[in-house]
Coordinates of C-alpha atoms in Angstrom, one line a residue:
M28 CA -88.6 0.4 -55.8
D29 CA -89.7 -2.5 -58.0
L30 CA -88.6 -3.3 -61.5
R31 CA -91.7 -1.8 -63.1
A32 CA -91.1 1.6 -61.4
E33 CA -87.4 1.6 -62.5
L34 CA -88.4 0.8 -66.2
L35 CA -91.1 3.5 -66.1
K36 CA -88.6 6.2 -65.1
S37 CA -86.4 5.5 -68.2
I38 CA -89.4 5.2 -70.5
W39 CA -90.7 8.5 -69.2
Y40 CA -87.6 10.2 -70.4
A41 CA -87.9 8.5 -73.8
F42 CA -91.5 9.6 -74.1
T43 CA -90.8 13.2 -73.2
A44 CA -87.9 13.3 -75.7
L45 CA -90.3 12.3 -78.5
D46 CA -92.7 15.1 -77.4
V47 CA -91.1 17.8 -79.5
E48 CA -93.9 20.3 -79.0
K49 CA -94.0 19.7 -75.2
S50 CA -97.8 19.2 -75.4
G51 CA -97.8 15.9 -73.5
K52 CA -98.5 13.9 -76.7
V53 CA -96.4 11.9 -79.2
S54 CA -97.2 10.7 -82.7
K55 CA -98.3 7.1 -83.2
S56 CA -95.5 6.4 -85.6
Q57 CA -92.9 7.4 -83.1
L58 CA -94.6 5.4 -80.3
K59 CA -94.7 2.4 -82.7
V60 CA -90.9 2.6 -83.2
L61 CA -90.3 3.1 -79.5
S62 CA -92.5 0.0 -78.6
H63 CA -90.6 -2.1 -81.2
N64 CA -87.3 -1.1 -79.6
L65 CA -88.6 -1.8 -76.1
Y66 CA -89.6 -5.3 -77.3
T67 CA -86.0 -5.9 -78.5
V68 CA -84.0 -4.6 -75.5
L69 CA -86.4 -6.2 -73.0
C70 CA -86.2 -9.6 -74.8
I71 CA -90.0 -9.8 -75.1
P72 CA -91.5 -11.8 -78.0
H73 CA -92.8 -9.3 -80.6
D74 CA -96.6 -9.0 -81.0
P75 CA -97.0 -7.2 -84.3
V76 CA -100.8 -7.8 -84.4
A77 CA -101.3 -6.1 -81.1
L78 CA -98.9 -3.3 -82.1
E79 CA -100.7 -2.5 -85.3
E80 CA -104.1 -2.9 -83.7
H81 CA -103.3 -0.4 -80.9
F82 CA -101.6 2.1 -83.2
R83 CA -103.9 1.9 -86.2
D84 CA -104.3 5.0 -88.2
D85 CA -108.1 5.2 -88.3
D86 CA -108.2 7.9 -85.7
D87 CA -106.3 11.2 -86.0
G88 CA -104.0 12.9 -83.6
P89 CA -101.1 12.0 -81.4
V90 CA -101.3 9.8 -78.2
S91 CA -100.8 11.2 -74.7
S92 CA -98.9 9.4 -71.9
Q93 CA -102.2 8.3 -70.4
G94 CA -103.3 6.8 -73.7
Y95 CA -100.0 5.0 -74.1
M96 CA -99.9 3.5 -70.6
P97 CA -102.5 0.8 -71.1
Y98 CA -100.6 -0.7 -74.0
L99 CA -97.3 -0.3 -72.2
N100 CA -98.6 -2.1 -69.1
K101 CA -100.4 -4.9 -70.9
Y102 CA -98.1 -5.8 -73.8
I103 CA -94.6 -4.8 -72.4
L104 CA -94.3 -4.3 -68.7
D105 CA -96.5 -7.2 -67.7
K106 CA -94.3 -9.5 -69.8
V107 CA -91.0 -8.3 -68.5
E108 CA -89.0 -10.9 -66.4
E109 CA -86.3 -9.8 -64.1
G110 CA -82.9 -11.2 -65.2
A111 CA -84.1 -12.1 -68.7
F112 CA -82.6 -8.9 -70.2
V113 CA -79.6 -6.6 -69.8
K114 CA -80.8 -3.5 -67.9
E115 CA -77.9 -1.4 -69.1
N116 CA -78.9 -1.9 -72.8
F117 CA -82.4 -0.8 -71.9
D118 CA -81.1 2.3 -70.1
E119 CA -78.8 3.1 -73.1
L120 CA -81.8 3.1 -75.5
C121 CA -83.8 5.5 -73.4
W122 CA -80.6 7.7 -72.7
T123 CA -79.9 7.9 -76.4
L124 CA -83.4 9.2 -77.1
T125 CA -83.5 11.7 -74.4
A126 CA -79.8 12.9 -74.5
K127 CA -80.0 13.8 -78.1
K128 CA -82.6 16.4 -77.3
N129 CA -81.9 17.5 -73.7
Y130 CA -78.2 16.9 -72.9
K131 CA -76.0 19.8 -74.0
P132 CA -72.3 19.3 -73.1
D133 CA -69.7 21.9 -73.7
R134 CA -69.1 22.2 -77.5
N135 CA -65.4 23.0 -77.0
G136 CA -64.8 19.7 -75.3
N137 CA -64.3 21.2 -71.8
S138 CA -67.0 19.1 -70.1
V139 CA -66.0 17.6 -66.8
V140 CA -67.6 14.2 -67.5
S141 CA -67.6 12.2 -70.7
H142 CA -70.8 11.2 -72.6
Q143 CA -70.5 7.6 -71.1
D144 CA -70.1 9.1 -67.6
A145 CA -73.1 11.3 -68.2
F146 CA -75.1 8.2 -69.0
K147 CA -74.0 6.5 -65.8
L148 CA -74.9 9.7 -63.8
W149 CA -78.3 9.7 -65.5
C150 CA -78.8 6.1 -64.3
L151 CA -77.8 7.0 -60.8
F152 CA -80.1 10.0 -60.9
N153 CA -83.1 7.8 -61.9
F154 CA -82.3 5.4 -59.1
L155 CA -82.1 8.1 -56.4
S156 CA -84.9 10.4 -57.8
E157 CA -88.4 10.6 -56.2
D158 CA -91.2 8.3 -57.4
K159 CA -93.3 11.1 -58.8
Y160 CA -93.3 12.9 -62.2
P161 CA -91.6 15.1 -63.4
L162 CA -88.6 13.3 -61.9
V163 CA -86.5 15.4 -59.5
M164 CA -83.8 14.5 -57.0
V165 CA -84.1 16.2 -53.6
P166 CA -81.1 18.1 -52.2
D167 CA -80.3 15.4 -49.6
E168 CA -79.9 12.8 -52.4
V169 CA -77.9 15.2 -54.5
E170 CA -75.5 15.7 -51.6
Y171 CA -75.4 11.9 -51.0
L172 CA -74.5 11.1 -54.6
L173 CA -71.8 13.9 -54.8
K174 CA -70.3 12.7 -51.5
K175 CA -70.0 9.1 -52.7
I176 CA -68.3 10.3 -55.9
C177 CA -65.9 12.5 -54.0
T178 CA -65.2 9.7 -51.5
A179 CA -64.3 7.4 -54.3
M180 CA -61.6 10.0 -55.3
N181 CA -60.5 10.6 -51.7
V182 CA -61.5 14.3 -51.9
E183 CA -63.9 16.2 -49.6
L184 CA -67.1 17.8 -50.9
N185 CA -67.7 21.5 -50.1
S186 CA -71.1 21.3 -48.5
C187 CA -71.4 25.0 -48.0
E188 CA -70.8 25.7 -51.7
L189 CA -73.4 23.1 -52.6
D190 CA -75.9 24.7 -50.3
D191 CA -75.3 28.0 -51.9
Y192 CA -75.8 26.5 -55.3
L193 CA -79.0 24.8 -54.3
S194 CA -80.4 27.9 -52.7
Q195 CA -80.2 29.7 -56.1
E196 CA -82.7 27.3 -57.6
P197 CA -86.3 28.5 -58.0
Q198 CA -88.3 28.4 -54.7
G199 CA -91.2 26.3 -56.1
Q200 CA -89.0 23.5 -57.3
E201 CA -88.6 20.5 -54.9
G202 CA -85.2 19.4 -56.3
L203 CA -82.9 19.2 -59.3
T204 CA -83.9 17.7 -62.7
V205 CA -81.3 15.4 -64.3
W206 CA -80.3 18.1 -66.8
Q207 CA -79.7 20.6 -64.0
F208 CA -77.7 18.0 -62.1
L209 CA -75.5 17.2 -65.2
D210 CA -75.0 21.0 -65.9
M211 CA -74.0 21.4 -62.2
V212 CA -71.4 18.6 -62.5
N213 CA -70.1 19.8 -65.9
S214 CA -69.7 23.3 -64.5
G215 CA -66.7 22.0 -62.6
R216 CA -67.8 24.0 -59.5
F217 CA -67.4 21.0 -57.2
L218 CA -64.7 19.0 -59.0
R219 CA -62.0 21.6 -59.6
G220 CA -58.5 20.4 -60.4
I221 CA -59.5 16.8 -60.9
E222 CA -58.6 14.9 -64.1
Q223 CA -61.4 13.5 -66.2
E224 CA -60.0 10.0 -65.9
A225 CA -60.2 10.1 -62.1
I226 CA -63.8 11.3 -62.3
S227 CA -64.6 8.5 -64.7
M228 CA -63.1 5.9 -62.4
A229 CA -65.1 7.3 -59.4
V230 CA -68.4 7.4 -61.4
E231 CA -67.8 3.8 -62.6
E232 CA -67.2 2.7 -59.0
V233 CA -70.3 4.3 -57.7
Y234 CA -72.3 3.0 -60.7
Q235 CA -71.2 -0.6 -60.0
E236 CA -72.0 -0.2 -56.3
V237 CA -75.4 1.4 -56.6
I238 CA -76.8 0.1 -59.9
E239 CA -75.1 -3.2 -60.4
D240 CA -75.2 -4.1 -56.6
V241 CA -71.5 -4.9 -56.3
L242 CA -70.8 -4.8 -52.6
K243 CA -67.1 -3.8 -52.5
Q244 CA -64.6 -2.1 -54.8
A245 CA -60.8 -2.5 -54.5
R246 CA -59.1 0.8 -55.1
S247 CA -55.5 2.1 -54.9
P248 CA -54.6 3.8 -51.6
Y249 CA -53.1 6.7 -53.5
I250 CA -55.5 8.7 -55.8
L251 CA -54.7 12.1 -57.2
G252 CA -51.7 12.4 -55.0
H253 CA -53.6 12.3 -51.7
E254 CA -52.5 10.5 -48.6
P255 CA -53.8 6.9 -48.0
C256 CA -57.2 6.7 -46.5
P257 CA -57.5 5.6 -42.9
A258 CA -58.9 2.2 -42.1
P259 CA -62.6 2.3 -42.7
S260 CA -65.0 1.6 -39.9
P261 CA -67.2 -1.6 -40.0
A262 CA -70.3 0.4 -40.8
L263 CA -68.6 1.9 -44.0
I264 CA -67.1 -1.5 -45.0
S265 CA -70.4 -3.2 -45.0
I266 CA -71.8 -0.8 -47.6
S267 CA -68.8 -0.3 -49.7
C268 CA -68.3 -1.9 -53.1
V269 CA -66.5 -5.4 -53.0
Q270 CA -64.3 -6.8 -55.7
G271 CA -60.6 -7.5 -55.9
Y272 CA -57.9 -10.2 -56.0
L273 CA -57.9 -13.1 -53.4
W274 CA -56.1 -16.4 -53.1
K275 CA -58.5 -19.4 -53.3
R276 CA -57.8 -23.0 -52.4
G277 CA -59.0 -25.7 -54.8
Q278 CA -61.3 -28.5 -53.8
L279 CA -59.7 -31.4 -55.6
R280 CA -56.0 -30.5 -56.0
R281 CA -55.9 -28.3 -52.9
N282 CA -53.6 -25.9 -54.5
W283 CA -53.8 -22.1 -54.2
S284 CA -54.8 -19.9 -57.1
E285 CA -55.2 -16.1 -57.4
R286 CA -58.7 -15.1 -58.6
W287 CA -60.6 -11.8 -59.1
F288 CA -63.6 -11.9 -56.8
M289 CA -66.8 -9.8 -57.2
L290 CA -69.4 -9.8 -54.4
K291 CA -73.1 -9.2 -55.0
P292 CA -75.9 -9.5 -52.5
S293 CA -76.8 -13.1 -53.6
V294 CA -73.6 -14.5 -55.1
L295 CA -69.8 -14.3 -54.8
S296 CA -68.3 -14.8 -58.2
Y297 CA -64.6 -15.3 -59.1
Y298 CA -62.8 -14.9 -62.5
M299 CA -59.3 -15.4 -63.9
S300 CA -58.6 -11.7 -64.0
E301 CA -60.2 -8.3 -63.3
E302 CA -61.4 -8.1 -67.0
R303 CA -64.0 -10.7 -65.9
K304 CA -63.9 -12.5 -69.3
E305 CA -63.4 -16.0 -68.0
K306 CA -65.6 -16.9 -65.1
K307 CA -64.2 -19.8 -62.9
G308 CA -67.1 -20.3 -60.6
S309 CA -69.5 -18.7 -58.1
I310 CA -70.6 -19.2 -54.5
A311 CA -74.3 -18.8 -53.9
L312 CA -75.0 -17.0 -50.7
D313 CA -78.1 -17.6 -48.5
K314 CA -79.1 -17.2 -44.9
H315 CA -77.5 -20.6 -44.0
C316 CA -74.0 -19.5 -45.0
C317 CA -71.4 -18.1 -42.6
V318 CA -67.9 -16.6 -42.7
E319 CA -65.1 -17.6 -40.3
V320 CA -61.6 -16.3 -39.8
L321 CA -58.9 -19.1 -40.0
P322 CA -55.4 -19.2 -38.5
D323 CA -52.4 -18.9 -40.7
R324 CA -51.1 -22.2 -42.2
D325 CA -49.5 -23.8 -45.3
G326 CA -47.6 -20.6 -45.8
K327 CA -50.7 -18.5 -46.2
R328 CA -51.7 -15.7 -43.9
C329 CA -54.9 -13.6 -43.3
M330 CA -57.1 -16.6 -44.1
F331 CA -60.8 -16.9 -43.9
C332 CA -63.5 -19.3 -45.2
V333 CA -67.0 -19.2 -46.5
K334 CA -69.2 -22.1 -45.4
T335 CA -72.2 -23.1 -47.4
S336 CA -74.6 -26.0 -46.9
S337 CA -72.6 -28.1 -49.4
R338 CA -68.9 -26.9 -49.2
T339 CA -66.4 -24.8 -47.4
Y340 CA -64.3 -22.3 -49.5
E341 CA -60.9 -21.3 -48.1
M342 CA -59.4 -17.9 -49.1
S343 CA -56.4 -15.8 -48.2
A344 CA -56.2 -12.0 -48.3
S345 CA -53.2 -9.8 -48.8
D346 CA -53.4 -8.2 -45.3
T347 CA -55.6 -8.0 -42.2
R348 CA -57.5 -5.0 -43.4
Q349 CA -58.5 -6.6 -46.7
R350 CA -59.6 -9.7 -44.8
Q351 CA -61.7 -7.6 -42.5
E352 CA -63.3 -5.8 -45.4
W353 CA -64.2 -9.1 -47.2
T354 CA -65.5 -10.8 -44.1
L355 CA -67.7 -7.9 -43.1
A356 CA -68.9 -7.4 -46.7
I357 CA -69.8 -11.1 -47.1
Q358 CA -71.6 -11.0 -43.7
T359 CA -73.6 -8.0 -44.9
A360 CA -74.6 -9.9 -48.1
I361 CA -75.7 -12.9 -46.0
R362 CA -77.7 -10.6 -43.7
L363 CA -79.5 -9.1 -46.7
Q364 CA -80.4 -12.6 -47.9
A365 CA -81.6 -13.5 -44.4
E366 CA -83.8 -10.4 -44.4
G367 CA -85.1 -11.0 -47.9
K368 CA -83.6 -7.9 -49.4
K369 CA -82.3 -7.9 -53.0
S370 CA -80.4 -4.7 -53.0
L371 CA -78.5 -2.9 -50.2
H372 CA -78.8 0.6 -51.8
K373 CA -82.5 0.2 -52.4
D374 CA -82.9 -0.5 -48.7
L375 CA -80.7 2.5 -47.8
K376 CA -82.6 4.7 -50.2
Q377 CA -85.9 3.8 -48.5
K378 CA -84.4 4.4 -45.1
R379 CA -83.2 7.8 -46.1
R380 CA -86.6 8.6 -47.6
D381 CA -88.3 7.4 -44.3
Q382 CA -85.9 9.6 -42.3
R383 CA -86.8 12.6 -44.5
D384 CA -90.5 11.9 -44.0
Q385 CA -90.0 11.7 -40.2
R386 CA -88.0 14.9 -40.3
D387 CA -90.7 16.6 -42.2
Q388 CA -93.3 15.3 -39.7
R389 CA -91.3 16.5 -36.8
K390 CA -90.9 19.9 -38.5
A391 CA -94.7 20.1 -39.1
A392 CA -95.4 19.1 -35.5
K393 CA -92.9 21.7 -34.3
E394 CA -94.6 24.3 -36.5
E395 CA -98.0 23.2 -35.3
E396 CA -96.8 23.5 -31.6
T397 CA -95.3 26.9 -32.3
Q398 CA -98.6 28.0 -33.9
R399 CA -100.5 26.7 -30.9
L400 CA -98.2 28.6 -28.5
K401 CA -98.6 31.7 -30.6
Q402 CA -102.4 31.3 -30.4
L403 CA -102.2 30.9 -26.6
Q404 CA -100.0 34.0 -26.4
E405 CA -102.5 35.9 -28.5
E406 CA -105.3 34.6 -26.3
K407 CA -103.4 35.7 -23.2
E408 CA -102.8 39.1 -24.7
R409 CA -106.5 39.4 -25.6
K410 CA -107.4 38.5 -22.0
L411 CA -104.9 41.0 -20.7
Q412 CA -106.5 43.7 -22.9
E413 CA -109.9 42.8 -21.6
L414 CA -108.6 42.9 -18.1
E415 CA -107.2 46.4 -18.8
L416 CA -110.6 47.5 -20.1
L417 CA -112.3 46.1 -17.0
K418 CA -109.8 48.0 -14.8
E419 CA -110.4 51.2 -16.8
A420 CA -114.2 50.7 -16.4
Q421 CA -113.7 50.2 -12.7
R422 CA -111.6 53.4 -12.5
Q423 CA -114.4 55.3 -14.3
A424 CA -117.0 53.8 -11.9
E425 CA -114.9 54.9 -8.9
I426 CA -114.7 58.4 -10.3
L427 CA -118.4 58.5 -10.9
L428 CA -119.0 57.2 -7.3
Q429 CA -116.7 59.8 -5.9
E430 CA -118.4 62.6 -7.9
E431 CA -121.8 61.3 -6.7
E432 CA -120.7 61.2 -3.1
Q433 CA -119.2 64.7 -3.3
R434 CA -122.5 66.0 -4.8
R435 CA -124.5 64.3 -2.0
R436 CA -122.2 65.8 0.6
Q437 CA -122.5 69.2 -0.9
Q438 CA -126.3 68.9 -0.8
H439 CA -126.2 67.7 2.8
E440 CA -124.0 70.6 3.8
E441 CA -126.2 73.1 2.0
M442 CA -129.2 71.6 3.7
Q443 CA -127.5 71.8 7.1
R444 CA -126.5 75.5 6.5
T445 CA -130.1 76.2 5.4
L446 CA -131.5 74.6 8.6
E447 CA -129.0 76.6 10.8
I448 CA -130.1 79.8 9.1
Q449 CA -133.8 78.8 9.6
L450 CA -133.1 78.0 13.3
R451 CA -131.4 81.4 13.8
E452 CA -134.2 83.2 12.1
A453 CA -136.7 81.3 14.3
E454 CA -134.8 82.3 17.4
Q455 CA -134.8 85.8 16.3
A456 CA -138.5 85.7 15.4
R457 CA -139.3 84.1 18.9
A458 CA -137.3 86.8 20.7
S459 CA -139.0 89.5 18.7
M460 CA -142.4 87.9 18.6
Q461 CA -143.0 86.7 22.1
A462 CA -146.4 88.1 21.8
E463 CA -147.1 86.1 18.8
M464 CA -146.0 82.7 20.5
V465 CA -149.4 81.2 20.5
L466 CA -149.9 82.1 16.9
K467 CA -146.6 80.6 15.8
E468 CA -146.8 77.3 17.8
A469 CA -148.4 75.7 14.9
E470 CA -145.6 76.9 12.6
A471 CA -143.1 75.6 15.1
E472 CA -144.7 72.2 15.0
R473 CA -144.4 72.1 11.3
Q474 CA -140.8 73.1 11.6
R475 CA -140.1 70.2 14.0
K476 CA -141.7 67.7 11.6
R477 CA -139.5 69.1 8.9
I478 CA -136.5 68.5 11.1
L479 CA -137.6 64.9 11.7
E480 CA -137.9 64.4 7.9
L481 CA -134.4 65.8 7.5
E482 CA -133.0 63.4 10.1
A483 CA -134.7 60.5 8.4
M484 CA -133.2 61.7 5.2
Q485 CA -129.8 61.8 6.9
E486 CA -130.2 58.1 8.0
R487 CA -131.1 57.2 4.5
L488 CA -127.9 58.9 3.3
Q489 CA -125.9 56.9 5.8
E490 CA -127.5 53.7 4.6
A491 CA -126.6 54.7 1.0
L492 CA -123.0 55.3 2.2
Q493 CA -122.9 51.8 3.7
Q494 CA -124.2 50.3 0.5
E495 CA -121.4 52.1 -1.4
V496 CA -118.9 50.6 1.1
K497 CA -120.4 47.1 0.4
A498 CA -120.2 47.7 -3.3
R499 CA -116.5 48.6 -2.9
Q500 CA -115.9 45.3 -1.0
D501 CA -117.6 43.4 -3.8
E502 CA -115.4 45.1 -6.3
E503 CA -112.3 44.1 -4.3
A504 CA -113.6 40.5 -4.4
V505 CA -114.0 40.7 -8.2
R506 CA -110.4 42.0 -8.4
Y507 CA -109.1 39.1 -6.3
A508 CA -111.0 36.6 -8.6
Q509 CA -109.4 38.2 -11.6
A510 CA -105.9 38.0 -10.1
R511 CA -106.5 34.3 -9.3
L512 CA -107.5 33.6 -12.9
L513 CA -104.3 35.3 -14.1
A514 CA -102.2 33.2 -11.7
E515 CA -103.9 30.0 -13.0
E516 CA -103.1 31.1 -16.6
E517 CA -99.4 31.6 -15.7
E518 CA -99.4 28.1 -14.0
K519 CA -100.8 26.5 -17.1
L520 CA -98.2 28.2 -19.2
K521 CA -95.4 26.9 -16.9
Q522 CA -96.9 23.4 -17.2
L523 CA -96.9 23.7 -21.0
M524 CA -93.2 24.8 -21.0
K525 CA -92.4 21.9 -18.6
L526 CA -94.1 19.4 -21.0
K527 CA -92.0 20.8 -23.9
E528 CA -88.8 20.4 -21.9
E529 CA -89.7 16.8 -21.0
Q530 CA -90.4 16.1 -24.7
E531 CA -86.9 17.3 -25.6
E532 CA -85.3 15.3 -22.8
Y533 CA -87.2 12.2 -24.0
I534 CA -85.8 12.7 -27.5
I535 CA -82.2 13.1 -26.1
K536 CA -82.8 10.0 -23.9
T537 CA -84.0 8.0 -27.0
Q538 CA -80.9 9.0 -28.9
R539 CA -78.6 7.9 -26.0
E540 CA -80.4 4.6 -25.7
K541 CA -79.9 4.1 -29.5
Q542 CA -76.1 4.7 -29.0
V543 CA -76.1 2.2 -26.1
L544 CA -77.8 -0.5 -28.1
K545 CA -75.4 0.1 -30.9
Q546 CA -72.4 -0.3 -28.5
E547 CA -74.0 -3.5 -27.1
M548 CA -74.3 -5.0 -30.6
E549 CA -70.6 -4.3 -31.2
N550 CA -69.7 -5.9 -27.8
K551 CA -71.8 -9.0 -28.7
N552 CA -70.0 -9.3 -32.0
K553 CA -66.7 -9.2 -30.2
C554 CA -67.9 -11.8 -27.8
L555 CA -69.0 -14.0 -30.7
E556 CA -65.5 -13.8 -32.3
E557 CA -63.9 -14.7 -29.0
A558 CA -66.2 -17.6 -28.5
Q559 CA -65.3 -18.9 -32.0
K560 CA -61.6 -18.7 -31.2
Q561 CA -62.2 -20.6 -27.9
L562 CA -64.2 -23.2 -29.8
E563 CA -61.3 -23.7 -32.2
E564 CA -58.9 -24.1 -29.2
V565 CA -61.3 -26.7 -27.6
R566 CA -61.2 -28.6 -30.9
V567 CA -57.4 -28.7 -31.0
N568 CA -57.3 -29.8 -27.3
R569 CA -59.9 -32.5 -28.1
Q570 CA -57.7 -33.9 -30.9
R571 CA -54.7 -33.9 -28.6
V572 CA -56.7 -35.8 -25.9
D573 CA -58.0 -38.3 -28.5
Q574 CA -54.4 -39.0 -29.5
D575 CA -53.4 -39.5 -25.8
V576 CA -56.4 -41.9 -25.3
M577 CA -55.3 -43.9 -28.3
A578 CA -51.7 -44.2 -27.0
A579 CA -53.0 -45.3 -23.6
Q580 CA -55.2 -47.9 -25.2
R581 CA -52.2 -49.3 -27.1
K582 CA -50.2 -49.5 -23.9
L583 CA -53.1 -51.2 -22.1
R584 CA -53.4 -53.8 -24.9
Q585 CA -49.6 -54.5 -24.7
A586 CA -49.8 -54.9 -21.0
S587 CA -52.7 -57.3 -21.2
T588 CA -50.8 -59.4 -23.8
N589 CA -47.7 -59.5 -21.4
V590 CA -49.9 -60.5 -18.4
K591 CA -51.4 -63.4 -20.4
H592 CA -47.9 -64.5 -21.5
W593 CA -46.5 -64.6 -18.0
N594 CA -49.6 -66.4 -16.7
V595 CA -48.9 -69.2 -19.1
Q596 CA -45.3 -69.3 -18.1
M597 CA -46.3 -69.5 -14.4
N598 CA -48.7 -72.2 -15.0
R599 CA -46.0 -74.3 -16.6
L600 CA -43.5 -73.6 -13.8
M601 CA -46.0 -74.3 -11.1
H602 CA -47.0 -77.7 -12.6
P603 CA -46.3 -80.5 -9.9
I604 CA -43.4 -82.9 -10.5
G605 CA -44.6 -86.6 -10.4
P606 CA -42.6 -89.4 -8.7
G607 CA -40.3 -91.4 -10.9
D608 CA -39.7 -88.5 -13.3
K609 CA -36.5 -89.2 -15.1
R610 CA -35.9 -85.4 -15.8
T611 CA -35.9 -84.3 -12.2
N612 CA -32.6 -82.5 -12.3
V613 CA -33.4 -80.9 -15.6
S614 CA -36.8 -79.8 -14.3
G615 CA -35.1 -78.6 -11.1
G616 CA -32.6 -76.7 -13.1
V617 CA -35.3 -75.1 -15.1
F618 CA -37.3 -74.2 -12.0
T619 CA -34.2 -72.7 -10.3
G620 CA -33.4 -70.8 -13.5
Y621 CA -36.8 -69.1 -13.7
Q622 CA -37.1 -68.3 -10.0
P623 CA -35.5 -64.9 -10.3
L624 CA -37.4 -64.1 -13.4
L625 CA -40.7 -65.0 -11.6
S626 CA -39.7 -62.8 -8.7
Q627 CA -39.1 -59.9 -11.0
R628 CA -42.5 -60.2 -12.6
D629 CA -44.3 -60.8 -9.3
S630 CA -45.0 -57.1 -8.8
P631 CA -46.8 -56.5 -12.1
L632 CA -48.9 -59.6 -11.7
K633 CA -50.1 -58.3 -8.3

C-alpha cells in the first residue's frame, strides 16, 4: 500500500464526516477549509489562487467525491513528499473531523479504551482495512489485530466468542466498519477484567510496531499478574517490536554507556533515555551490514556487534535472550533492506491478503469440482432412468411377443383341430359314399391341395418362430452393450475419484516439502553460526602462530650474531705465528687459554 492510498483512506473519513446529509456531496466552503488544513498538516505550499479558482461560487450546489478528487490529486496528493510531514498529525486532523460525528463512547466514562487509544485503533484499522470503499476490515484481520493486542498484554483471545460475535453481523457485509470495531472493543466483551492502563500500553505497543515500523518492543515479563512469557521463537522475534536499553561502546574513548535503542527497518537509533528527547546517534542499515555475536570480554557479557561499511558498533545485552532478540531483529531489518521492502507489516499484510485470495480460489475450485461431480451424478442418474425406461419397454415388447406367439399357437391348434374334423368327416363320407367315389375325387384333390397350403403355412410359421428367436438374441446383444456402457461409466467415476485423491496427496506432499525446506534453512543458519565461531578460533590461532614466528625470528637473528662473533674470534686465534715474534709465550698462553672455549663452541659452528 503506497503513501497515496494511505492518505486517501484518512481523507475519505474526513469527507464522509462533512457529508451531513449522507448524499455523497459536501459544500464548497467546507471543502475549502478541509483543503486548507490538508495543505498545513502535509507541509505543502499553499496555492490560494488554485484553491479559489477550483471552489469559486459561480456554480451552485455541493461537490461530490468524484468532483473533489481531481483537485485533491493535482494540488495536494501529487505534491506530497514522504518524510516531509508528520503522518500522525495528518491522521489526527482526519480523526478529529470523523470522530466528532461518528465515534460515540460511553457517556458515563465506562469505555474500555480512551479517546487517544481509539485514535490509534482507528489508525490501525485504516492500515489493515481493504483497499476498497466503504472501508471495512475482514474477519481475519480483526482477529489478527485483537490477537496482537492480547499478546502484548500476555492474555489469550477467545476465538470462539469472536466468531460468535462476527456471525451476528449482517450477511451481506464483508467485514466490520471502524465504528463497529470500536464499539466491539468498548463493549469489553473480549477484554474483561483488564485495566485501562494495561490496554493503553498494549495499544501503544502495537501502534508503534505496525504504524511507526518499530521492529521490537521491550516489555516487562510480568503484566497483569500473569506468569513470565516463555522464550519466543525466532520467527516471532523477527516480527516483534524492538526498543530497549543496551550498553554501547564508544568509538573514541572506548568506554561503555547505557543507551535506549530503537530499531526501524532502515535505521537503528539510540537515545539518552526511553523518553527519546536527546538523540545520541543512529546506525544506517543496508544490505551490506551484518550482525555478529562476540565473546565476553572487558567485564561485559552477552556482546554482539553491528558491522557497517564504515564502522563496527559493539553492544552488550543484559542476558542471552535479549541478545538473541536484538540480533534476530536487526538481521530481519537488514533482510528487508536487501529485499527493497520499507515496512515489515505492509509485506505481512500483503502476504495475508494473498493467502486469503488463494484460499478463496481453492474454495471456488472445490465448489466448482463439487458442482461438476454433482452434474456427473445427475447425468448418471438420468442415464440410469433412461436405462430403466429401455428395460421397461423391452419387458413390454416381450409381453407383446408372448401374446402374439400364444395367439398364433391357438390359431394353429384350431386349424389342426379343424383339419382333423374334416379328415374324419371325409373318412366317414368315403365309407358311406363308396358309390360316389368317382364323383368325389375332384373334391379330394382340392382337399389335398388345401393340406399342402396348410403345410406351407406351417413352415412359414416355423420361419417366423426362428426370426423371433433371432430377435431375442439381438435383444440380448443390446443388453450386453448396455451393461458394458454402465461398466465404463463406473470405471470413469473410479478414475475421477482416484484423481481427486492424488490431488489431495500432492497438496499434503507440498506442505511436507515446505516444512522440510524450513528445517533445512534453520540447519543452514546453525551451520553458519558454527562456521563463524570456527573462523574466530582460526583468527586467534593465527595470532598465536604469528607471535611464535616472531620469537623464532628473534632467536635466529641472535644465533646469527653469535656465529659471526665466534667466526671473528676463530680467525684471530688461527692466525699463524711468524718467526722472531717476541710475544711467543704470550700468544701461546692466549692460544692455550682459548682452546677449551673453542672446543665448546665447535658443535654450534658445525
